[in-house]
mmCIF file of C-alpha atoms in Angstrom:
data_model
loop_
_atom_site.group_PDB
_atom_site.id
_atom_site.type_symbol
_atom_site.label_atom_id
_atom_site.label_comp_id
_atom_site.label_asym_id
_atom_site.label_seq_id
_atom_site.Cartn_x
_atom_site.Cartn_y
_atom_site.Cartn_z
ATOM 1 C CA MET R 898 -6.812 -16.468 22.311
ATOM 2 C CA ARG R 899 -3.744 -18.915 22.576
ATOM 3 C CA TRP R 900 -0.484 -16.471 22.509
ATOM 4 C CA ILE R 901 1.656 -18.788 20.188
ATOM 5 C CA GLU R 902 5.629 -17.303 20.062
ATOM 6 C CA ALA R 903 7.277 -19.730 16.900
ATOM 7 C CA HIS R 904 11.060 -20.979 16.424
ATOM 8 C CA THR R 905 10.723 -23.270 14.634
ATOM 9 C CA ILE R 906 10.301 -23.556 10.887
ATOM 10 C CA ARG R 907 8.473 -26.937 12.441
ATOM 11 C CA GLN R 908 6.433 -24.714 15.074
ATOM 12 C CA VAL R 909 5.105 -22.261 11.995
ATOM 13 C CA GLN R 910 4.216 -25.237 10.092
ATOM 14 C CA ARG R 911 1.890 -26.569 12.855
ATOM 15 C CA CYS R 912 0.375 -23.416 12.776
ATOM 16 C CA LEU R 913 -0.676 -22.902 9.092
ATOM 17 C CA SER R 914 -1.515 -26.633 8.782
ATOM 18 C CA ALA R 915 -3.590 -25.340 12.029
ATOM 19 C CA ASN R 916 -4.988 -22.100 10.019
ATOM 20 C CA VAL R 917 -3.602 -20.001 13.232
ATOM 21 C CA PRO R 918 -3.460 -16.676 11.867
ATOM 22 C CA ILE R 919 0.045 -15.467 11.222
ATOM 23 C CA VAL R 920 0.747 -11.465 12.643
ATOM 24 C CA GLY R 921 3.350 -9.792 13.071
ATOM 25 C CA GLY R 922 3.034 -6.443 14.229
ATOM 26 C CA GLY R 923 -0.593 -7.619 14.672
ATOM 27 C CA SER R 924 -2.328 -4.227 13.929
ATOM 28 C CA TRP R 925 -4.064 -5.942 11.587
ATOM 29 C CA LEU R 926 -5.875 -8.137 13.653
ATOM 30 C CA LEU R 927 -6.631 -5.563 16.657
ATOM 31 C CA SER R 928 -7.865 -2.846 14.115
ATOM 32 C CA ASP R 929 -9.549 -5.524 12.750
ATOM 33 C CA GLY R 930 -11.360 -5.837 16.052
ATOM 34 C CA SER R 931 -11.538 -9.798 15.273
ATOM 35 C CA VAL R 932 -9.857 -11.986 18.363
ATOM 36 C CA PRO R 933 -8.818 -16.034 16.673
ATOM 37 C CA GLU R 934 -9.014 -18.977 19.468
ATOM 38 C CA ALA R 935 -4.925 -19.086 18.540
ATOM 39 C CA VAL R 936 -3.103 -16.405 16.436
ATOM 40 C CA CYS R 937 0.859 -17.522 16.018
ATOM 41 C CA ASP R 938 3.646 -15.252 16.254
ATOM 42 C CA LEU R 939 6.114 -14.361 14.141
ATOM 43 C CA ARG R 940 8.173 -11.717 15.790
ATOM 44 C CA GLU R 941 10.780 -13.447 17.872
ATOM 45 C CA TYR R 942 11.630 -15.813 14.856
ATOM 46 C CA PRO R 943 15.035 -15.749 14.565
ATOM 47 C CA TRP R 944 15.878 -16.915 11.229
ATOM 48 C CA ALA R 945 15.593 -12.418 9.601
ATOM 49 C CA GLN R 946 15.595 -9.859 12.650
ATOM 50 C CA GLY R 947 15.801 -5.777 12.061
ATOM 51 C CA ILE R 948 17.152 -4.321 9.781
ATOM 52 C CA THR R 949 19.677 -5.267 7.531
ATOM 53 C CA GLY R 950 20.658 -2.804 4.712
ATOM 54 C CA ASN R 951 24.165 -3.121 2.434
ATOM 55 C CA GLU R 952 24.913 -1.690 -0.461
ATOM 56 C CA SER R 953 22.724 -4.610 -2.002
ATOM 57 C CA GLY R 954 19.424 -3.417 -0.086
ATOM 58 C CA TRP R 955 18.075 -3.784 2.395
ATOM 59 C CA MET R 956 16.572 -7.416 4.302
ATOM 60 C CA ILE R 957 13.210 -6.676 6.881
ATOM 61 C CA GLY R 958 12.247 -8.780 8.984
ATOM 62 C CA PRO R 959 9.086 -9.608 10.714
ATOM 63 C CA ASP R 960 9.673 -7.649 13.884
ATOM 64 C CA VAL R 961 10.302 -3.938 11.314
ATOM 65 C CA THR R 962 7.684 -0.993 11.912
ATOM 66 C CA LEU R 963 6.973 1.237 9.142
ATOM 67 C CA SER R 964 8.309 3.661 11.203
ATOM 68 C CA GLN R 965 12.017 1.799 12.084
ATOM 69 C CA TRP R 966 12.242 1.668 7.903
ATOM 70 C CA LEU R 967 11.873 5.144 7.528
ATOM 71 C CA GLN R 968 13.998 6.606 9.611
ATOM 72 C CA ALA R 969 16.621 4.568 8.195
ATOM 73 C CA LEU R 970 15.975 5.458 4.886
ATOM 74 C CA ASP R 971 17.592 8.038 3.005
ATOM 75 C CA SER R 972 14.775 10.753 2.639
ATOM 76 C CA GLU R 973 14.636 10.932 -0.920
ATOM 77 C CA ASN R 974 14.096 7.344 -1.446
ATOM 78 C CA VAL R 975 11.214 6.399 -3.470
ATOM 79 C CA ILE R 976 10.518 3.566 -0.536
ATOM 80 C CA ALA R 977 10.559 6.610 2.642
ATOM 81 C CA GLU R 978 8.319 8.371 0.439
ATOM 82 C CA VAL R 979 5.559 5.659 0.309
ATOM 83 C CA ILE R 980 5.715 5.257 4.148
ATOM 84 C CA ARG R 981 4.796 8.853 4.702
ATOM 85 C CA LYS R 982 1.849 8.180 2.504
ATOM 86 C CA MET R 983 0.991 5.620 4.867
ATOM 87 C CA GLY R 984 -1.412 5.999 7.413
ATOM 88 C CA THR R 985 -0.192 8.666 10.970
ATOM 89 C CA PRO R 986 2.829 8.796 12.284
ATOM 90 C CA ILE R 987 1.597 7.006 15.353
ATOM 91 C CA PHE R 988 0.198 3.711 13.308
ATOM 92 C CA ARG R 989 2.988 3.931 11.154
ATOM 93 C CA ARG R 990 4.366 2.509 14.758
ATOM 94 C CA VAL R 991 2.599 -0.103 14.792
ATOM 95 C CA ALA R 992 2.067 -1.347 12.204
ATOM 96 C CA THR R 993 5.453 -3.499 10.458
ATOM 97 C CA VAL R 994 6.797 -4.051 6.700
ATOM 98 C CA ILE R 995 5.699 -7.940 6.354
ATOM 99 C CA GLY R 996 2.495 -7.295 7.375
ATOM 100 C CA ALA R 997 2.031 -4.542 4.437
ATOM 101 C CA VAL R 998 2.810 -6.745 2.282
ATOM 102 C CA ALA R 999 1.484 -10.346 3.899
ATOM 103 C CA ASN R 1000 -2.029 -8.962 3.849
ATOM 104 C CA PRO R 1001 -3.318 -8.672 0.335
ATOM 105 C CA GLN R 1002 -5.529 -6.065 -0.544
ATOM 106 C CA PRO R 1003 -7.165 -4.406 -3.872
ATOM 107 C CA VAL R 1004 -5.363 -1.267 -2.591
ATOM 108 C CA ALA R 1005 -2.094 -1.398 -0.830
ATOM 109 C CA ASP R 1006 0.264 1.416 -0.451
ATOM 110 C CA LEU R 1007 3.522 -0.134 -0.371
ATOM 111 C CA TYR R 1008 2.919 -3.230 -2.800
ATOM 112 C CA PRO R 1009 3.384 -0.946 -5.837
ATOM 113 C CA VAL R 1010 7.154 0.218 -5.655
ATOM 114 C CA MET R 1011 8.347 -3.076 -3.757
ATOM 115 C CA ARG R 1012 7.066 -5.017 -7.507
ATOM 116 C CA LEU R 1013 8.725 -2.200 -9.360
ATOM 117 C CA LEU R 1014 12.164 -2.771 -7.156
ATOM 118 C CA GLY R 1015 11.864 -6.292 -7.887
ATOM 119 C CA ALA R 1016 11.270 -7.340 -3.632
ATOM 120 C CA ASP R 1017 11.466 -11.027 -2.759
ATOM 121 C CA ILE R 1018 9.839 -12.897 -0.109
ATOM 122 C CA PHE R 1019 11.118 -15.701 2.562
ATOM 123 C CA TYR R 1020 8.513 -17.422 3.695
ATOM 124 C CA ILE R 1021 7.359 -20.792 5.780
ATOM 125 C CA ASP R 1022 5.386 -22.999 3.609
ATOM 126 C CA LEU R 1023 4.477 -26.505 4.266
ATOM 127 C CA HIS R 1024 5.826 -28.264 1.570
ATOM 128 C CA HIS R 1025 9.084 -27.278 2.475
ATOM 129 C CA ASP R 1026 11.705 -27.853 5.178
ATOM 130 C CA SER R 1027 13.720 -25.026 4.806
ATOM 131 C CA ILE R 1028 12.647 -21.129 4.178
ATOM 132 C CA GLN R 1029 12.130 -20.910 0.745
ATOM 133 C CA HIS R 1030 11.905 -16.691 -1.198
ATOM 134 C CA GLU R 1031 10.705 -15.506 -4.501
ATOM 135 C CA LYS R 1032 9.052 -12.150 -5.881
ATOM 136 C CA LEU R 1033 6.599 -10.237 -4.436
ATOM 137 C CA MET R 1034 3.594 -10.870 -6.464
ATOM 138 C CA TRP R 1035 -0.287 -10.961 -5.444
ATOM 139 C CA PRO R 1036 -2.441 -12.807 -5.514
ATOM 140 C CA PHE R 1037 0.427 -15.787 -3.686
ATOM 141 C CA ARG R 1038 0.090 -18.902 -6.037
ATOM 142 C CA ALA R 1039 0.890 -20.945 -2.753
ATOM 143 C CA ASN R 1040 -1.378 -21.128 0.495
ATOM 144 C CA PRO R 1041 -0.634 -21.036 3.353
ATOM 145 C CA ARG R 1042 2.742 -19.455 4.065
ATOM 146 C CA ALA R 1043 4.239 -17.091 6.257
ATOM 147 C CA LEU R 1044 6.097 -14.662 5.797
ATOM 148 C CA VAL R 1045 9.676 -14.181 7.431
ATOM 149 C CA GLY R 1046 11.015 -11.364 5.787
ATOM 150 C CA LEU R 1047 11.926 -9.096 2.741
ATOM 151 C CA TRP R 1048 14.494 -8.159 0.107
ATOM 152 C CA VAL R 1049 14.113 -5.200 -1.262
ATOM 153 C CA PRO R 1050 17.262 -4.913 -3.702
ATOM 154 C CA ALA R 1051 19.379 -1.193 -4.077
ATOM 155 C CA SER R 1052 19.553 -2.192 -7.727
ATOM 156 C CA THR R 1053 16.946 -1.397 -10.423
ATOM 157 C CA PRO R 1054 16.347 -1.122 -13.895
ATOM 158 C CA TYR R 1055 14.805 2.105 -13.559
ATOM 159 C CA ARG R 1056 15.803 5.593 -14.505
ATOM 160 C CA PHE R 1057 12.897 7.144 -11.673
ATOM 161 C CA ILE R 1058 11.229 4.978 -9.499
ATOM 162 C CA ALA R 1059 7.693 7.285 -8.529
ATOM 163 C CA PHE R 1060 4.104 7.044 -6.809
ATOM 164 C CA ARG R 1061 1.039 8.649 -6.784
ATOM 165 C CA LYS R 1062 -1.701 7.759 -5.173
ATOM 166 C CA TYR R 1063 -5.844 8.978 -4.169
ATOM 167 C CA THR R 1064 -7.477 8.905 -1.345
ATOM 168 C CA LYS R 1065 -9.849 10.908 0.285
ATOM 169 C CA GLY R 1066 -9.144 11.816 2.846
ATOM 170 C CA ARG R 1067 -5.563 10.899 5.020
ATOM 171 C CA LEU R 1068 -7.725 8.498 7.159
ATOM 172 C CA THR R 1069 -10.066 7.175 4.763
ATOM 173 C CA ARG R 1070 -9.602 3.613 2.450
ATOM 174 C CA VAL R 1071 -7.459 4.352 -0.345
ATOM 175 C CA LEU R 1072 -8.681 4.493 -4.111
ATOM 176 C CA LEU R 1073 -6.271 4.147 -6.271
ATOM 177 C CA ASN R 1074 -2.268 3.814 -6.304
ATOM 178 C CA LEU R 1075 0.464 4.400 -9.351
ATOM 179 C CA GLY R 1076 3.739 2.638 -8.853
ATOM 180 C CA THR R 1077 5.866 3.896 -12.128
ATOM 181 C CA GLY R 1078 9.008 2.957 -13.415
ATOM 182 C CA LEU R 1079 10.881 4.620 -16.155
ATOM 183 C CA ALA R 1080 13.989 2.867 -18.046
ATOM 184 C CA GLN R 1081 15.345 4.677 -21.287
ATOM 185 C CA GLN R 1082 17.511 3.628 -23.795
ATOM 186 C CA GLY R 1083 18.314 5.519 -26.303
ATOM 187 C CA ASP R 1084 15.201 7.234 -27.621
ATOM 188 C CA ILE R 1085 13.021 4.203 -26.130
ATOM 189 C CA MET R 1086 11.164 5.131 -23.003
ATOM 190 C CA THR R 1087 9.639 2.158 -20.982
ATOM 191 C CA ALA R 1088 7.536 2.378 -17.891
ATOM 192 C CA ASP R 1089 5.950 -0.031 -15.962
ATOM 193 C CA PHE R 1090 2.873 1.003 -14.287
ATOM 194 C CA VAL R 1091 1.170 -0.597 -10.929
ATOM 195 C CA ILE R 1092 -1.779 0.211 -10.352
ATOM 196 C CA GLY R 1093 -3.584 -0.178 -6.874
ATOM 197 C CA GLY R 1094 -7.511 0.032 -6.771
ATOM 198 C CA LEU R 1095 -9.082 -1.072 -10.376
ATOM 199 C CA SER R 1096 -9.884 -4.777 -9.393
ATOM 200 C CA GLN R 1097 -9.461 -7.128 -7.018
ATOM 201 C CA TRP R 1098 -5.962 -7.798 -7.073
ATOM 202 C CA PRO R 1099 -3.114 -4.724 -8.366
ATOM 203 C CA TYR R 1100 -2.973 -3.712 -12.835
ATOM 204 C CA GLU R 1101 0.408 -4.289 -14.498
ATOM 205 C CA ASP R 1102 0.893 -3.081 -17.477
ATOM 206 C CA ARG R 1103 4.671 -1.350 -19.565
ATOM 207 C CA VAL R 1104 4.617 0.154 -22.838
ATOM 208 C CA ALA R 1105 7.308 1.062 -24.089
ATOM 209 C CA GLY R 1106 8.384 3.933 -26.745
ATOM 210 C CA ALA R 1107 9.735 7.338 -28.048
ATOM 211 C CA SER R 1108 9.224 9.291 -24.945
ATOM 212 C CA HIS R 1109 6.304 11.524 -26.229
ATOM 213 C CA SER R 1110 4.545 9.016 -27.200
ATOM 214 C CA ILE R 1111 4.473 6.955 -23.773
ATOM 215 C CA SER R 1112 1.684 9.284 -21.976
ATOM 216 C CA HIS R 1113 -0.476 8.117 -25.476
ATOM 217 C CA GLN R 1114 0.399 4.531 -25.378
ATOM 218 C CA ILE R 1115 -0.800 4.761 -21.470
ATOM 219 C CA SER R 1116 -3.945 5.843 -21.920
ATOM 220 C CA GLN R 1117 -4.684 3.924 -24.979
ATOM 221 C CA ARG R 1118 -3.951 1.221 -22.875
ATOM 222 C CA LEU R 1119 -6.296 2.117 -19.604
ATOM 223 C CA ARG R 1120 -9.101 2.390 -22.146
ATOM 224 C CA ASN R 1121 -8.452 -1.112 -23.987
ATOM 225 C CA GLN R 1122 -9.087 -2.018 -20.902
ATOM 226 C CA GLY R 1123 -12.665 -1.468 -21.188
ATOM 227 C CA ASN R 1124 -13.799 -2.187 -17.132
ATOM 228 C CA ILE R 1125 -12.131 1.489 -15.810
ATOM 229 C CA THR R 1126 -13.991 4.460 -15.399
ATOM 230 C CA PRO R 1127 -13.636 7.543 -17.552
ATOM 231 C CA PHE R 1128 -12.904 8.866 -13.835
ATOM 232 C CA TYR R 1129 -10.286 7.030 -12.543
ATOM 233 C CA GLN R 1130 -8.659 7.355 -17.200
ATOM 234 C CA ALA R 1131 -8.452 10.644 -16.113
ATOM 235 C CA LEU R 1132 -7.449 10.786 -12.949
ATOM 236 C CA ILE R 1133 -4.528 7.993 -13.841
ATOM 237 C CA MET R 1134 -3.136 9.944 -17.263
ATOM 238 C CA GLU R 1135 -2.876 12.792 -14.873
ATOM 239 C CA MET R 1136 -0.833 10.664 -12.059
ATOM 240 C CA CYS R 1137 1.179 9.887 -15.293
ATOM 241 C CA ASP R 1138 1.124 12.985 -16.901
ATOM 242 C CA ASP R 1139 2.536 13.826 -12.961
ATOM 243 C CA VAL R 1140 5.436 11.042 -13.335
ATOM 244 C CA LEU R 1141 6.400 12.286 -16.826
ATOM 245 C CA ASN R 1142 6.813 15.800 -16.386
ATOM 246 C CA GLN R 1143 8.705 15.243 -12.445
ATOM 247 C CA TRP R 1144 10.929 12.855 -15.248
ATOM 248 C CA GLU R 1145 11.690 15.174 -17.893
ATOM 249 C CA HIS R 1146 12.149 17.903 -15.053
ATOM 250 C CA ARG R 1147 14.653 15.986 -14.000
ATOM 251 C CA ALA R 1148 18.429 17.459 -13.802
ATOM 252 C CA ASP R 1149 20.310 15.448 -13.867
ATOM 253 C CA ARG R 1150 18.704 11.965 -15.663
ATOM 254 C CA ARG R 1151 21.549 9.412 -14.912
ATOM 255 C CA SER R 1152 21.206 10.040 -11.095
ATOM 256 C CA GLU R 1153 19.656 6.936 -10.016
ATOM 257 C CA LEU R 1154 16.973 6.323 -6.617
ATOM 258 C CA MET T 1471 1.109 -26.511 19.373
ATOM 259 C CA PRO T 1472 4.073 -25.566 19.838
ATOM 260 C CA ARG T 1473 3.909 -23.703 23.274
ATOM 261 C CA LEU T 1474 1.309 -21.298 25.769
ATOM 262 C CA LEU T 1475 -1.027 -23.633 25.315
ATOM 263 C CA LYS T 1476 -3.818 -21.323 27.453
ATOM 264 C CA THR T 1477 -5.754 -18.678 27.432
ATOM 265 C CA HIS T 1478 -4.654 -16.229 30.088
ATOM 266 C CA TYR T 1479 -1.329 -15.038 30.394
ATOM 267 C CA SER T 1480 0.884 -13.573 33.309
ATOM 268 C CA ALA T 1481 2.198 -10.215 32.078
ATOM 269 C CA VAL T 1482 4.719 -7.999 33.375
ATOM 270 C CA VAL T 1483 4.513 -4.709 32.714
ATOM 271 C CA THR T 1484 5.783 -1.469 33.507
ATOM 272 C CA VAL T 1485 3.964 1.468 33.728
ATOM 273 C CA ASN T 1486 4.820 5.245 35.255
ATOM 274 C CA GLY T 1487 7.439 3.720 36.600
ATOM 275 C CA HIS T 1488 6.181 0.891 38.511
ATOM 276 C CA VAL T 1489 6.121 -2.667 37.658
ATOM 277 C CA HIS T 1490 2.749 -4.702 38.184
ATOM 278 C CA ARG T 1491 2.019 -8.207 37.124
ATOM 279 C CA LEU T 1492 -1.058 -8.576 35.951
ATOM 280 C CA THR T 1493 -2.894 -11.963 35.069
ATOM 281 C CA VAL T 1494 -4.372 -10.987 31.442
ATOM 282 C CA PRO T 1495 -5.941 -12.522 28.365
ATOM 283 C CA GLY T 1496 -4.361 -13.551 25.315
ATOM 284 C CA HIS T 1497 -6.134 -10.474 23.329
ATOM 285 C CA GLU T 1498 -6.378 -8.015 25.504
ATOM 286 C CA ARG T 1499 -5.818 -4.917 24.532
ATOM 287 C CA LEU T 1500 -3.669 -2.617 26.342
ATOM 288 C CA LEU T 1501 -6.114 0.158 26.381
ATOM 289 C CA THR T 1502 -8.143 -1.747 28.314
ATOM 290 C CA THR T 1503 -5.391 -2.626 30.466
ATOM 291 C CA LEU T 1504 -4.389 0.942 31.457
ATOM 292 C CA ARG T 1505 -8.086 2.470 31.916
ATOM 293 C CA GLU T 1506 -9.565 -1.332 33.419
ATOM 294 C CA ARG T 1507 -7.331 -2.831 35.422
ATOM 295 C CA LEU T 1508 -4.729 0.083 36.390
ATOM 296 C CA HIS T 1509 -7.611 2.989 36.588
ATOM 297 C CA LEU T 1510 -4.789 5.296 34.749
ATOM 298 C CA PHE T 1511 -7.874 7.196 32.284
ATOM 299 C CA SER T 1512 -6.273 9.383 30.055
ATOM 300 C CA ALA T 1513 -5.367 7.044 27.215
ATOM 301 C CA ARG T 1514 -9.571 7.139 26.160
ATOM 302 C CA TYR T 1515 -10.952 4.506 23.600
ATOM 303 C CA GLY T 1516 -11.900 6.837 20.660
ATOM 304 C CA CYS T 1517 -11.824 3.906 16.801
ATOM 305 C CA GLY T 1518 -9.974 1.435 18.083
ATOM 306 C CA THR T 1519 -8.017 1.142 15.374
ATOM 307 C CA GLY T 1520 -4.802 2.847 15.294
ATOM 308 C CA HIS T 1521 -6.813 6.403 14.122
ATOM 309 C CA CYS T 1522 -7.881 8.678 16.232
ATOM 310 C CA GLY T 1523 -5.173 9.239 18.410
ATOM 311 C CA ALA T 1524 -7.671 9.278 21.838
ATOM 312 C CA CYS T 1525 -5.576 6.367 23.003
ATOM 313 C CA VAL T 1526 -1.927 7.286 22.670
ATOM 314 C CA VAL T 1527 0.681 6.659 25.183
ATOM 315 C CA LEU T 1528 3.988 6.416 25.416
ATOM 316 C CA VAL T 1529 5.877 3.554 24.782
ATOM 317 C CA ASN T 1530 9.638 3.302 25.256
ATOM 318 C CA GLU T 1531 9.035 7.143 24.842
ATOM 319 C CA GLU T 1532 7.279 7.075 21.688
ATOM 320 C CA PRO T 1533 3.847 8.158 21.146
ATOM 321 C CA VAL T 1534 1.757 4.664 19.949
ATOM 322 C CA PRO T 1535 -2.359 4.142 19.351
ATOM 323 C CA SER T 1536 -2.911 1.621 22.919
ATOM 324 C CA CYS T 1537 -5.396 0.204 21.379
ATOM 325 C CA LEU T 1538 -2.853 -1.759 19.043
ATOM 326 C CA LEU T 1539 -0.948 -3.238 21.108
ATOM 327 C CA LEU T 1540 -1.408 -6.616 22.525
ATOM 328 C CA THR T 1541 -1.091 -6.218 26.941
ATOM 329 C CA VAL T 1542 1.005 -9.808 26.642
ATOM 330 C CA ARG T 1543 3.639 -8.208 24.358
ATOM 331 C CA GLN T 1544 4.500 -5.346 26.384
ATOM 332 C CA GLN T 1545 6.700 -7.403 28.965
ATOM 333 C CA LYS T 1546 9.912 -5.974 27.724
ATOM 334 C CA ASN T 1547 8.320 -2.092 26.979
ATOM 335 C CA ARG T 1548 8.318 0.960 29.410
ATOM 336 C CA ILE T 1549 5.045 2.228 29.127
ATOM 337 C CA GLN T 1550 4.241 5.831 30.075
ATOM 338 C CA THR T 1551 1.072 7.728 30.471
ATOM 339 C CA LEU T 1552 0.135 11.193 31.377
ATOM 340 C CA GLU T 1553 -0.400 10.584 35.016
ATOM 341 C CA GLY T 1554 2.840 9.487 34.870
ATOM 342 C CA LEU T 1555 4.242 13.535 33.538
ATOM 343 C CA LYS T 1556 2.739 14.957 36.080
ATOM 344 C CA LYS T 1557 6.348 16.776 36.946
ATOM 345 C CA ASP T 1558 7.911 16.817 33.071
ATOM 346 C CA SER T 1559 8.198 20.698 32.015
ATOM 347 C CA LEU T 1560 8.018 20.556 28.947
ATOM 348 C CA LEU T 1561 4.303 18.710 29.381
ATOM 349 C CA ALA T 1562 3.811 21.271 31.732
ATOM 350 C CA GLN T 1563 4.608 23.993 29.398
ATOM 351 C CA LEU T 1564 2.628 22.726 26.451
ATOM 352 C CA MET T 1565 -0.016 21.769 29.066
ATOM 353 C CA THR T 1566 -0.085 25.983 29.948
ATOM 354 C CA SER T 1567 -0.314 26.875 26.350
ATOM 355 C CA PHE T 1568 -3.508 24.176 25.507
ATOM 356 C CA ALA T 1569 -5.021 26.110 28.061
ATOM 357 C CA GLU T 1570 -4.012 29.934 27.094
ATOM 358 C CA GLU T 1571 -4.429 29.366 23.130
ATOM 359 C CA HIS T 1572 -8.763 27.826 24.193
ATOM 360 C CA ALA T 1573 -6.715 24.730 22.258
ATOM 361 C CA ALA T 1574 -8.982 22.024 24.604
ATOM 362 C CA GLN T 1575 -12.555 22.118 24.787
ATOM 363 C CA CYS T 1576 -14.393 18.407 25.164
ATOM 364 C CA GLY T 1577 -11.054 16.736 26.085
ATOM 365 C CA TYR T 1578 -11.247 14.021 25.075
ATOM 366 C CA CYS T 1579 -7.930 14.104 22.447
ATOM 367 C CA THR T 1580 -6.051 16.316 24.456
ATOM 368 C CA PRO T 1581 -3.670 13.818 26.207
ATOM 369 C CA GLY T 1582 -3.076 12.049 22.879
ATOM 370 C CA LEU T 1583 -2.763 15.601 21.688
ATOM 371 C CA LEU T 1584 -0.201 16.527 24.335
ATOM 372 C CA LEU T 1585 2.509 13.525 24.253
ATOM 373 C CA SER T 1586 2.772 13.284 20.774
ATOM 374 C CA ALA T 1587 3.434 17.139 21.042
ATOM 375 C CA ARG T 1588 5.595 16.468 23.400
ATOM 376 C CA HIS T 1589 7.819 13.484 22.251
ATOM 377 C CA LEU T 1590 7.983 16.174 19.154
ATOM 378 C CA LEU T 1591 10.173 19.261 20.455
ATOM 379 C CA LYS T 1592 12.019 16.379 22.081
ATOM 380 C CA THR T 1593 13.140 14.625 19.374
ATOM 381 C CA CYS T 1594 12.862 17.822 17.117
ATOM 382 C CA PRO T 1595 13.262 21.231 19.069
ATOM 383 C CA SER T 1596 13.093 23.714 15.816
ATOM 384 C CA ALA T 1597 9.719 21.206 14.095
ATOM 385 C CA THR T 1598 8.589 23.150 11.072
ATOM 386 C CA GLU T 1599 5.646 23.772 10.868
ATOM 387 C CA SER T 1600 4.821 20.797 8.312
ATOM 388 C CA GLN T 1601 6.347 18.632 10.749
ATOM 389 C CA LEU T 1602 3.400 20.067 13.514
ATOM 390 C CA ARG T 1603 1.200 19.103 11.101
ATOM 391 C CA GLU T 1604 2.459 15.254 10.712
ATOM 392 C CA GLU T 1605 2.860 14.808 14.171
ATOM 393 C CA LEU T 1606 -1.203 16.333 13.888
ATOM 394 C CA SER T 1607 -2.021 14.031 11.636
ATOM 395 C CA SER T 1608 -1.896 11.149 14.121
ATOM 396 C CA HIS T 1609 -5.046 12.569 15.625
ATOM 397 C CA ILE T 1610 -8.632 13.566 15.281
ATOM 398 C CA CYS T 1611 -10.574 16.939 17.463
ATOM 399 C CA ARG T 1612 -13.377 17.542 16.462
ATOM 400 C CA CYS T 1613 -13.642 20.855 18.543
ATOM 401 C CA THR T 1614 -10.657 23.210 17.988
ATOM 402 C CA GLY T 1615 -10.239 22.484 14.140
ATOM 403 C CA TYR T 1616 -6.553 21.669 14.817
ATOM 404 C CA TYR T 1617 -5.739 25.735 14.975
ATOM 405 C CA ALA T 1618 -5.303 26.719 18.264
ATOM 406 C CA PRO T 1619 -3.236 22.929 18.939
ATOM 407 C CA LEU T 1620 -0.933 24.052 16.307
ATOM 408 C CA ARG T 1621 -0.671 27.370 17.857
ATOM 409 C CA ALA T 1622 0.139 26.190 21.391
ATOM 410 C CA ILE T 1623 2.965 23.478 20.057
ATOM 411 C CA ALA T 1624 4.354 26.470 18.009
ATOM 412 C CA LYS T 1625 4.396 28.261 21.034
ATOM 413 C CA VAL T 1626 5.558 26.146 22.872
ATOM 414 C CA ARG T 1627 8.682 25.150 20.730
ATOM 415 C CA ASP T 1628 9.033 28.679 20.135
ATOM 416 C CA SER T 1629 9.800 29.440 23.922
ATOM 417 C CA TYR T 1630 11.000 26.368 24.066
ATOM 418 C CA ALA T 1631 14.204 26.831 21.239
ATOM 419 C CA VAL T 1632 15.157 30.509 23.163
ATOM 420 C CA ASP T 1633 15.769 28.685 26.448
#
């Protein structure tokens, strides 16, 4: 296997045009067991390195592991809550944040909350000679591309974001996850939710109305989907009710994330 | 291609304080290098996917699965295996406690457990029960049921805190 350390956009583009897999931490590559002819390593890419955090948000470079971001976050932060539920401590020390968003999967724990927070990805593709950015959204429209940064804004339209997941065991595949963002204006509540595990790509939807009707509306929406089994419907509703209950009992709903 | 038009690389890796100059294939995992080239057998092959913790080594003092690390990328890192910590007093206490609490049966997962436990007690000497469980969740042990290792680590933690 050839190990290619890309330092310029042109070098990354050459790798992309030759279908060379892009790696950050490389943990997915090794756990997959495959040995491609060559890989393109972005960890030395100079554009974004490490974690940059300020009042406007976080910029995450391709070399940042889940564990490093977790240590930089306030323990009450919803992103920290999600990362703590991802894998085990030793795994989080080698798996990168960019790797977790760059490899689309039916169920991926970081994706729902990153979507709700309005995260942007910075990438290199074959059509532009500069680094591009857009809102994170799976499946990626333009392929191939190499992710070189993740921007997570600190401000969010939601008053409350929650994450729940269902898995049979800590080391087994995640079966379902749910990210919910709640906003309220007067008596009208809005709930955005992103659910992974129901289909090939995470399912996103929004319901709005009086706060007491939100749960019923979500239930209706799930039933209308048609392809969701009664078990998963019940599971999602239990998660939603738990989130709404947590929201109801927050001491100070004005407090932000 | 931009750089490195080859499949084997010269790698200078520092393991247990010794500098080794090796020529390894680009895909060689650190675990393979440790066991097959350096004959350090405390790190074991378990799952190969970073989930079982049998292959844990310390990289820059942090326990990580060596099956998910490539040797060519470890040139700037300090790697430690259990063999390199023979004179470590905390590790000695943990080993004694593991023996006293019958926390090692077949012993396959024990080196990884010891390294993780040592890291936790070094970074967080008064680790709570949930922190102990969280750290141990990185390891699969099919003999002990986890209670004995938990007891053994808690015992050292308590005496460590008193010290």
